[in-house]
Coordinates of N, CA and C in Angstrom, one line a residue:
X1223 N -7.1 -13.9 -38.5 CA -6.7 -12.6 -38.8 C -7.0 -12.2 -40.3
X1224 N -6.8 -12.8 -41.0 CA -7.0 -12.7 -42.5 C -8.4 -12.6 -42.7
X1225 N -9.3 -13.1 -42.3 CA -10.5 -13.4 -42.5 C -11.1 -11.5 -41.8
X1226 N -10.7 -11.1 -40.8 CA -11.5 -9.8 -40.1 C -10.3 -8.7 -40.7
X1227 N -9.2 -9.1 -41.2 CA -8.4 -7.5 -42.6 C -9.4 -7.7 -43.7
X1228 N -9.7 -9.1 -44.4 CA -10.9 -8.9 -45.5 C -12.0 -8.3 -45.4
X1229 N -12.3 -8.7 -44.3 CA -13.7 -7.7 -43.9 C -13.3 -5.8 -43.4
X1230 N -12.4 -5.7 -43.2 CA -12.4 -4.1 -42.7 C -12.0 -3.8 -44.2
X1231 N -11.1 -4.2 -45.2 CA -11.1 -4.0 -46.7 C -11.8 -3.9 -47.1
X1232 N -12.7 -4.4 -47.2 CA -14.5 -4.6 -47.8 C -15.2 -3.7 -47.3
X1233 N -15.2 -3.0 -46.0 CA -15.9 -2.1 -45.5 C -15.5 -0.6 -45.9
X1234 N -13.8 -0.8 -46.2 CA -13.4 0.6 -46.2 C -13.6 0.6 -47.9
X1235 N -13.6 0.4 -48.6 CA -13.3 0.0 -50.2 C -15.3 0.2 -50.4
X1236 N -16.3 0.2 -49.3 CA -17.6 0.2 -49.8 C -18.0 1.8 -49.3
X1237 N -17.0 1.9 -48.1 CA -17.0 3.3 -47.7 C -16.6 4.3 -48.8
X1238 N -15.1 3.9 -49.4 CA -14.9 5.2 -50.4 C -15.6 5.1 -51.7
X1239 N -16.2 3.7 -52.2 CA -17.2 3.9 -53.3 C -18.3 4.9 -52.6
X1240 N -18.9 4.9 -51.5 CA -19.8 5.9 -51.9 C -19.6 7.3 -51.5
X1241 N -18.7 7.2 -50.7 CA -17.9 8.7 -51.2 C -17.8 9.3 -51.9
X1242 N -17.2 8.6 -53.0 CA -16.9 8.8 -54.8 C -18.4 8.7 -55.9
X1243 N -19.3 8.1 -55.1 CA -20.7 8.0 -55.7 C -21.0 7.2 -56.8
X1244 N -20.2 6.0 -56.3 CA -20.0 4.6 -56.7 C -20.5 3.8 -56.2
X1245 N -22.4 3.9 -56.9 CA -23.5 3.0 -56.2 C -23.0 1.4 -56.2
X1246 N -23.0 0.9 -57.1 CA -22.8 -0.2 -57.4 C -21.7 -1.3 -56.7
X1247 N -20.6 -0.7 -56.5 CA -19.6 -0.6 -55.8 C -19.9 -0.5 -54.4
X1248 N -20.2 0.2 -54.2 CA -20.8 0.3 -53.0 C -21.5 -0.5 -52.5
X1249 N -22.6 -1.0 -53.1 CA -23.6 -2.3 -52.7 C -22.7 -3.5 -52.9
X1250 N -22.1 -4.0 -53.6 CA -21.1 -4.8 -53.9 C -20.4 -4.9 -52.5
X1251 N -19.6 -4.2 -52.5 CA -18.4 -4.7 -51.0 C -19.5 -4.3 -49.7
X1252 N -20.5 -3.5 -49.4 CA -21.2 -3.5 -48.8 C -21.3 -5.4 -48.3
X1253 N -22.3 -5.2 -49.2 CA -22.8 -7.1 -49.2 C -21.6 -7.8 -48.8
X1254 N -20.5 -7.9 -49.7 CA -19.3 -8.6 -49.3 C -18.5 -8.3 -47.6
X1255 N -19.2 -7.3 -47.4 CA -18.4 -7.7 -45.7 C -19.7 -8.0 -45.1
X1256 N -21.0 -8.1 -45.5 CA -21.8 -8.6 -44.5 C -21.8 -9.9 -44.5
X1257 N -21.8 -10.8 -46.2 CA -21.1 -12.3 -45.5 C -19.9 -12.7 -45.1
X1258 N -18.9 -11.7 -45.3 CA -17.5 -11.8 -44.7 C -18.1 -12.0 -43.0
X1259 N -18.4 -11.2 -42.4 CA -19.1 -10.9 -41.2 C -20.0 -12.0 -40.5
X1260 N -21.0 -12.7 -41.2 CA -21.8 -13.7 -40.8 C -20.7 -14.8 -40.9
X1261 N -19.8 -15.2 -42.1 CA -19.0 -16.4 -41.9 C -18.2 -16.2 -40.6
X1262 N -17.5 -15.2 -40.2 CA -16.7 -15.3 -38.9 C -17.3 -15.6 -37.8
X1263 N -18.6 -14.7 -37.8 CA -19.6 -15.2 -36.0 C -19.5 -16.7 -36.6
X1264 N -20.1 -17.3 -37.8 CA -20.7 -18.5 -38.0 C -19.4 -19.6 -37.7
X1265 N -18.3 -19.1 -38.0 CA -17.6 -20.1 -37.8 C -16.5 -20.3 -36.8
X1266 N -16.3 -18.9 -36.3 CA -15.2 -18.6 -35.4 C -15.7 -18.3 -34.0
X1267 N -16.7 -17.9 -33.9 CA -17.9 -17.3 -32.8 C -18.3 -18.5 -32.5
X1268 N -18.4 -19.1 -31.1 CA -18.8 -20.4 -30.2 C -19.0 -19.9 -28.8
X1269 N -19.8 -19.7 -28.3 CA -20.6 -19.7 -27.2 C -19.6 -19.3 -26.1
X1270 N -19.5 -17.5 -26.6 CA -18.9 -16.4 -25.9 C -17.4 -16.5 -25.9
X1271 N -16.8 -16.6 -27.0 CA -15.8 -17.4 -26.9 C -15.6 -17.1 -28.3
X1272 N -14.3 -16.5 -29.2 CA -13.8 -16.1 -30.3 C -12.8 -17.7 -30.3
X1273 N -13.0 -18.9 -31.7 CA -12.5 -20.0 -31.4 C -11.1 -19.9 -31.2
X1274 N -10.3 -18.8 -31.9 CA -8.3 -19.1 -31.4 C -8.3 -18.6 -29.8
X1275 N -8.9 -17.9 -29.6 CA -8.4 -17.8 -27.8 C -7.9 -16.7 -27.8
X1276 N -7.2 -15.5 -28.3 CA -6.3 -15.0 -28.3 C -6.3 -13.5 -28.1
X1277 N -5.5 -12.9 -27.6 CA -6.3 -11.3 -27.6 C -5.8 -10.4 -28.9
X1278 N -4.6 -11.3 -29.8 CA -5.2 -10.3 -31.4 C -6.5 -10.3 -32.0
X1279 N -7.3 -11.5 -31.7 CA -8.2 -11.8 -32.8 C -9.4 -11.5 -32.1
X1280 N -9.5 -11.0 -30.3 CA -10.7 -9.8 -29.7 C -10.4 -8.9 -30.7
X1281 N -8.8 -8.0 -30.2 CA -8.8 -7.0 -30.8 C -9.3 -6.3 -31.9
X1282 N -9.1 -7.6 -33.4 CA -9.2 -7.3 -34.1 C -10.6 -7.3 -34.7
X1283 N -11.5 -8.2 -34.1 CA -12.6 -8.4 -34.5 C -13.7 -6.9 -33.0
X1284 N -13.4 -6.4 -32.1 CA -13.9 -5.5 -31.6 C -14.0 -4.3 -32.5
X1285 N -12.6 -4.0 -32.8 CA -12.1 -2.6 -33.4 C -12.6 -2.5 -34.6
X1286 N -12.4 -3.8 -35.5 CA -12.9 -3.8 -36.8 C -14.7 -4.0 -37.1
X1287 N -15.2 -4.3 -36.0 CA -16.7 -4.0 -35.9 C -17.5 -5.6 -36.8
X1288 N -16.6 -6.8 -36.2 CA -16.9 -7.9 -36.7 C -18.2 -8.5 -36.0
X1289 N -18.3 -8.1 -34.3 CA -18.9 -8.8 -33.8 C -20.2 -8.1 -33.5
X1290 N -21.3 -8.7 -33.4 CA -22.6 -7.7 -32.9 C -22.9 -7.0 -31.8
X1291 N -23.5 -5.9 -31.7 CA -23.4 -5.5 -30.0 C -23.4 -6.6 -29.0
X1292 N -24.3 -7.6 -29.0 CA -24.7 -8.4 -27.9 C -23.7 -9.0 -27.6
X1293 N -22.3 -9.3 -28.4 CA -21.6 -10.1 -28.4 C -19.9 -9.0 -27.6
X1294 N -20.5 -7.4 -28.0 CA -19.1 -6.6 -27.4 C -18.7 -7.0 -26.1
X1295 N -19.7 -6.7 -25.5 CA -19.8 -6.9 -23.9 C -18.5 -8.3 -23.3
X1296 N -18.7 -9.6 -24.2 CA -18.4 -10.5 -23.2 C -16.9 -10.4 -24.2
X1297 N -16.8 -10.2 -25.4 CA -15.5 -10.3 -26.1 C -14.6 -9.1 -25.4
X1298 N -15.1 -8.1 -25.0 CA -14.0 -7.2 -24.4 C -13.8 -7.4 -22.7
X1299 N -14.6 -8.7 -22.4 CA -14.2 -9.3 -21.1 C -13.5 -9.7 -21.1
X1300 N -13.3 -10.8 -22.2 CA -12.6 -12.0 -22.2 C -10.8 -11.3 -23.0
X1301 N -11.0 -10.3 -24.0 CA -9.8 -9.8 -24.0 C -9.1 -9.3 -22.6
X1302 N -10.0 -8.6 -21.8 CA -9.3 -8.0 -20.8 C -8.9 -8.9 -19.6
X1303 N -9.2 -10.0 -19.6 CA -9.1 -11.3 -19.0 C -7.6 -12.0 -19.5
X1304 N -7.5 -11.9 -21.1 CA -6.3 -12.7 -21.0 C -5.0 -11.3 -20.9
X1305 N -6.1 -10.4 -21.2 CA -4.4 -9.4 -20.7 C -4.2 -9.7 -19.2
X1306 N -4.8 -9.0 -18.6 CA -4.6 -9.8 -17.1 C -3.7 -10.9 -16.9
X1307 N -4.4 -12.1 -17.8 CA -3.3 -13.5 -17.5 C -2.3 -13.4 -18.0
X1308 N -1.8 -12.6 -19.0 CA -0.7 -12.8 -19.3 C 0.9 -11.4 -18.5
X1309 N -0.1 -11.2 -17.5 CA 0.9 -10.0 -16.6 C 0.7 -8.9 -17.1
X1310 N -0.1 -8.8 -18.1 CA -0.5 -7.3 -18.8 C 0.7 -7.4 -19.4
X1311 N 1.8 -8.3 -19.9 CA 2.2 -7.9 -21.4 C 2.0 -7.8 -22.4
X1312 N 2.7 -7.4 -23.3 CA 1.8 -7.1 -24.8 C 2.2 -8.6 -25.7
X1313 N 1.3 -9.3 -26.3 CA 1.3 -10.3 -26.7 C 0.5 -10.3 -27.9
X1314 N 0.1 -9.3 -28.6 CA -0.7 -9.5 -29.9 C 0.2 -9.6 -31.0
X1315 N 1.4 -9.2 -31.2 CA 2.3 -9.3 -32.2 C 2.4 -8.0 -33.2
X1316 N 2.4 -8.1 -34.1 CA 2.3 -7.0 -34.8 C 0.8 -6.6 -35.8
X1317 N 0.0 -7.2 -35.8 CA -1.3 -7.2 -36.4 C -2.3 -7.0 -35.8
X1318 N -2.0 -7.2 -34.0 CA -3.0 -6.7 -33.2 C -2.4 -5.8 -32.4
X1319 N -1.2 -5.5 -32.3 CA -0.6 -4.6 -31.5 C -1.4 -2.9 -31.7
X1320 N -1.8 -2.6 -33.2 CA -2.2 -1.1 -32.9 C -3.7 -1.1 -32.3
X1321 N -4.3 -1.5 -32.5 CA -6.0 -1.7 -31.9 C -5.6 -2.3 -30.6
X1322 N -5.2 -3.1 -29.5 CA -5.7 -3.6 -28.1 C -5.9 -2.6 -27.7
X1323 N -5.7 -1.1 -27.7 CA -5.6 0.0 -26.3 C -6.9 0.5 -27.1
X1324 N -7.0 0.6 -28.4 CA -8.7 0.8 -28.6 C -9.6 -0.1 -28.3
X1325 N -9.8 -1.4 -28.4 CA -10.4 -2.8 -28.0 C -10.1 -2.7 -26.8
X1326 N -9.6 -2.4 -25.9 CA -9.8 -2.6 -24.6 C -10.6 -1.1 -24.0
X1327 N -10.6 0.0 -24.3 CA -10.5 1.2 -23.9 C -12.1 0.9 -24.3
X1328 N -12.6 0.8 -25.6 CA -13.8 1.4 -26.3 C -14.9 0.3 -25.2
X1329 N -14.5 -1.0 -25.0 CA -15.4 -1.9 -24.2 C -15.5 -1.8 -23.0
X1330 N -14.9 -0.5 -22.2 CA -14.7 0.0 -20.7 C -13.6 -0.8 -19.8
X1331 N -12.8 -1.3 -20.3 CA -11.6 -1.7 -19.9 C -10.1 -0.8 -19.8
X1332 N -10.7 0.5 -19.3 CA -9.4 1.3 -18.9 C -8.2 1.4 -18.2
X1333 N -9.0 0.3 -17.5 CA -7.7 0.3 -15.9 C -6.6 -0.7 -16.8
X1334 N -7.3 -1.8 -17.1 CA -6.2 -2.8 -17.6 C -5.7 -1.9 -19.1
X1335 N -5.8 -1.5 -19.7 CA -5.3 -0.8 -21.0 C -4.4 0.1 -20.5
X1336 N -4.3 0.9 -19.2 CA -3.3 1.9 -19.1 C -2.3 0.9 -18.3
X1337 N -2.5 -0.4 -17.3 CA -1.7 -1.2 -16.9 C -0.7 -2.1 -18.2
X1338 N -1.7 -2.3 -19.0 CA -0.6 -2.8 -20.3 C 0.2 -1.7 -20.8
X1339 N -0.2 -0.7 -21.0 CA 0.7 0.3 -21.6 C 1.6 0.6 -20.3
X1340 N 1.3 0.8 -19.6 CA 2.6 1.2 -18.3 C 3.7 0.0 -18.3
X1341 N 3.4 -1.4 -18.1 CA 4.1 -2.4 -17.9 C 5.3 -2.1 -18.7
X1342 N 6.9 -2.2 -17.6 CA 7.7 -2.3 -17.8 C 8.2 -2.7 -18.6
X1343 N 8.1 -4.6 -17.6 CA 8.8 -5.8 -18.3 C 8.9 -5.7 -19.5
X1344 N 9.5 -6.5 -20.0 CA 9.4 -6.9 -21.6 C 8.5 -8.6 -21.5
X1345 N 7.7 -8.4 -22.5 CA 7.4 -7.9 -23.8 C 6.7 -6.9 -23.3
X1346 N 7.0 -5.3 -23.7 CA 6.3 -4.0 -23.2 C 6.6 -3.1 -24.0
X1347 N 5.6 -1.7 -24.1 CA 6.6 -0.9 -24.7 C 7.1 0.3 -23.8
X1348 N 7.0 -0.1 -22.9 CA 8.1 1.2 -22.3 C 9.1 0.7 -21.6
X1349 N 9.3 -0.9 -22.2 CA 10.8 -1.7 -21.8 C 11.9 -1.1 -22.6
X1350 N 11.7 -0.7 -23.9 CA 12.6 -0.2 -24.4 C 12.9 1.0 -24.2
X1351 N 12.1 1.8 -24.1 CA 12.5 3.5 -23.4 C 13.4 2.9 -22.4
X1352 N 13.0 2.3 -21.6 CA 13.7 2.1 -19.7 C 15.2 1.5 -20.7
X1353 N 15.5 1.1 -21.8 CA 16.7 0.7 -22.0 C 17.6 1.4 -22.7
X1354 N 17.5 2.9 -22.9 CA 18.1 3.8 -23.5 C 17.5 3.9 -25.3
X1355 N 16.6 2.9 -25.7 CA 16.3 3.0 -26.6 C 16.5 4.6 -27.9
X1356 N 16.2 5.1 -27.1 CA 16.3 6.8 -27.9 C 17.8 7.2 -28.4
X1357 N 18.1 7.3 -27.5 CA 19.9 7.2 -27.2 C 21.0 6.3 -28.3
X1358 N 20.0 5.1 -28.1 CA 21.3 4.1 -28.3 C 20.4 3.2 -29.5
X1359 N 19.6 4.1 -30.0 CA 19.1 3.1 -31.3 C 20.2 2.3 -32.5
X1360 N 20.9 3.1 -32.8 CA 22.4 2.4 -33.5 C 22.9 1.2 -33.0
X1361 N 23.0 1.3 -31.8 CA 23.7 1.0 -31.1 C 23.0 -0.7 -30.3
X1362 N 24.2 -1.7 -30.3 CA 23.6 -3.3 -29.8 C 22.9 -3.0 -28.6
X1363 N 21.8 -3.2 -27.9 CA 20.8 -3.0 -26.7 C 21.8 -4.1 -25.9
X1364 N 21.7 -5.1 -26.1 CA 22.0 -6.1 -25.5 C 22.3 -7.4 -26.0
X1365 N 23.6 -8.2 -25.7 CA 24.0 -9.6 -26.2 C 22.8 -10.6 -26.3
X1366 N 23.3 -11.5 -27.3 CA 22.2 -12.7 -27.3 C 23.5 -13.9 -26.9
X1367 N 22.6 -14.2 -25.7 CA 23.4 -15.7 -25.3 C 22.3 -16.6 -24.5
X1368 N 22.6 -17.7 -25.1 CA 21.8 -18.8 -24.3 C 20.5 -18.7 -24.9
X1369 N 20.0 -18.3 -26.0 CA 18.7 -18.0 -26.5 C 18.2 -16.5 -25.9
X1370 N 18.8 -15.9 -24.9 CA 18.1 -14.7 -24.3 C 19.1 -13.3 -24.7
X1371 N 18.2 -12.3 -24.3 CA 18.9 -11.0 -24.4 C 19.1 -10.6 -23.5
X1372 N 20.2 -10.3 -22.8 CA 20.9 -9.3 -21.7 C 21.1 -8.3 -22.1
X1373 N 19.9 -7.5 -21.2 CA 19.5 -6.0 -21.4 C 20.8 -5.7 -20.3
X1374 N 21.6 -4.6 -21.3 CA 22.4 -3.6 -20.3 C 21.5 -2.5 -19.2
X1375 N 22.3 -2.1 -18.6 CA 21.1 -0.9 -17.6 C 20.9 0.0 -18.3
X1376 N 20.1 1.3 -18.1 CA 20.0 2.2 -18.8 C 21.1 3.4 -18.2
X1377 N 21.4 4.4 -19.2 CA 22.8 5.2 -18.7 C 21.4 6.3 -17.7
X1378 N 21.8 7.4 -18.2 CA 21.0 8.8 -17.4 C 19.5 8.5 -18.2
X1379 N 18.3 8.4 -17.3 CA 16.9 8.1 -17.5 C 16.6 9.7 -16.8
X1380 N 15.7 10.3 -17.3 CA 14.7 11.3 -17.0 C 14.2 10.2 -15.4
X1381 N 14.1 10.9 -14.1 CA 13.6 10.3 -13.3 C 11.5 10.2 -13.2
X1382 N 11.4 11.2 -13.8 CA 9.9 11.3 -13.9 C 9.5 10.7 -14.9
X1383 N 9.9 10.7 -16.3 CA 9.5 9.9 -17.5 C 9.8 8.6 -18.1
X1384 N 10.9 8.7 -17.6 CA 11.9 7.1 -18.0 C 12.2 7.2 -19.6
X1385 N 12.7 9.1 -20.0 CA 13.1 8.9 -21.0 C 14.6 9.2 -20.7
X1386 N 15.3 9.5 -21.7 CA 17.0 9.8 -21.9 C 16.6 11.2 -21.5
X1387 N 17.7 12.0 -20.2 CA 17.4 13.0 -20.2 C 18.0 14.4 -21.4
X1388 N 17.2 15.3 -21.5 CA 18.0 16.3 -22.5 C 19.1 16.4 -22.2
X1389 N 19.7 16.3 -21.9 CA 21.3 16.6 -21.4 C 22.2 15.2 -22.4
X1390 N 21.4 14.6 -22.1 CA 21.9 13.1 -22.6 C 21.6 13.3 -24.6
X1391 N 20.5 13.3 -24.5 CA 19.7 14.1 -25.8 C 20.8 14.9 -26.7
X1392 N 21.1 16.0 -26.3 CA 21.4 17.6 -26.6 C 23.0 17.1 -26.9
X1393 N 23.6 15.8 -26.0 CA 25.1 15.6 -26.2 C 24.9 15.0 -27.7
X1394 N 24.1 13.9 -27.6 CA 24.1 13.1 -28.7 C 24.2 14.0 -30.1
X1395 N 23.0 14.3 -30.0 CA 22.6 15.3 -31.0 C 23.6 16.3 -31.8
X1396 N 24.6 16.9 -30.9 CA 25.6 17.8 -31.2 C 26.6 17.1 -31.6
X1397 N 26.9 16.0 -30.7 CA 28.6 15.0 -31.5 C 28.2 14.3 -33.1
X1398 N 26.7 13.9 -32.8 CA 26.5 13.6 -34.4 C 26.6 14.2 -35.3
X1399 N 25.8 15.6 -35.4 CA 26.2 16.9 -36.4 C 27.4 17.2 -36.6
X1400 N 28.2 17.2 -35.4 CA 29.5 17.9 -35.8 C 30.4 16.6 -36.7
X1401 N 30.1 15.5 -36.1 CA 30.5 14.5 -37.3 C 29.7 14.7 -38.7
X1402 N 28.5 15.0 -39.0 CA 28.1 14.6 -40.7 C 28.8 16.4 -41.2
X1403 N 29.4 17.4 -40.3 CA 29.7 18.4 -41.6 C 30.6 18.1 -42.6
X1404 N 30.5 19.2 -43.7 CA 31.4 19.2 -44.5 C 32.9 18.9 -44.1
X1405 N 33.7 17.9 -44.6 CA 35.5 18.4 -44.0 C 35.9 19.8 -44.9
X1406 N 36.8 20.5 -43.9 CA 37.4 21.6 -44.6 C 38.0 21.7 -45.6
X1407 N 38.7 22.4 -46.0 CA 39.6 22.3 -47.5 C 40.7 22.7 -46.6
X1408 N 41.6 21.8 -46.8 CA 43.0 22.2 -46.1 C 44.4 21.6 -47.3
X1409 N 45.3 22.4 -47.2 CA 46.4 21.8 -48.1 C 46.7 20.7 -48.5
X1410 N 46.8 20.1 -49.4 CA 47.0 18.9 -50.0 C 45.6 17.8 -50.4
X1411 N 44.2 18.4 -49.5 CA 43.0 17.8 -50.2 C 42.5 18.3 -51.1
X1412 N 41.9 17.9 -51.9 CA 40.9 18.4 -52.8 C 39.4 17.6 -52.8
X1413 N 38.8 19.1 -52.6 CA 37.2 18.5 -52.2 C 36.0 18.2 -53.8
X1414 N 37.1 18.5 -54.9 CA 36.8 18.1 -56.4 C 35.7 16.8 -55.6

């Protein structure tokens, strides 16, 4: 991961030198992400096959433009492969989590990119919508016992969206306001 952030750094930093008309600079990190770029194929790249295995480090080497054309084709196979194996949950973590639905989408992998994004279960992200998430952000989701989390049900869900319905919304919304106003001035306080 560190090795394909240095190289999108290097790219974006050679990008706004020459924006700015910052030749030198420009050739400078230029150069610097093209052997950033050759050391990753050279060292990480093995015969169709990115060496950690993993679908942050497709992700991140698709999206960030590490790998050569000849090489998109089978890396956005093999990402869409281990989504598949893994039930279509989300498994990149937080460093690959914003790029998989571009790395999968951009390499013609739609079907499985809208199946990861729809997927429930947890690890998902519309596990937490289905848990009142919106609603009950404040609020404990669920105990920790035995190493696990017991998700409570969700209260009133929008039937078509699987969000908190307005109703649900519009309550919240109103009991909270009317708790943060001003208190009144009434005999014996002083709002000094």
């Amino acid at each position: 991961m560190a090795t394909a952030c240095a190289y999108r750094t290097a790219r974006i930093v050679a990008e706004t030198s020459a924006i700015l008309g910052y030749a030198s600079e420009t050739e400078e990190f230029t150069q610097l992400a093209a052997r950033i770029k050759t050391a990753f194929n050279t060292v990480y790249v093995d015969g169709g096959r990115i060496v950690s295995d993993c679908p942050t480090v497709y992700s991140l080497a698709l999206v960030f433009g590490l790998l050569d054309e000849e090489q998109i084709d089978w890396a956005g196979r093999r990402l869409s492969e281990l989504v598949v194996a893994s039930g279509h949950h989300i498994s990149t973590g937080f460093a690959g989590t914003p790029f998989i639905m571009d790395a999968l989408s951009s390499t013609g992998h739609v079907e499985t990119a809208y199946r990861l994004l729809l997927q429930k279960e947890c690890p998902s992200w519309l596990q937490r919508a289905l848990y009142d998430a919106m609603c009950d952000s404040l609020a404990a989701v669920g105990t920790w016992a035995s190493g696990h989390i017991r998700m409570r049900e969700p209260r009133s869900v929008h039937p078509l969206r699987n969000v908190p319905s307005a109703e649900v919304a519009l309550r919240a919304a109103s009991s909270s306001s009317a708790s943060m106003e001003e208190p009144s001035s009434s005999p014996g306080l002083s709002t000094r």
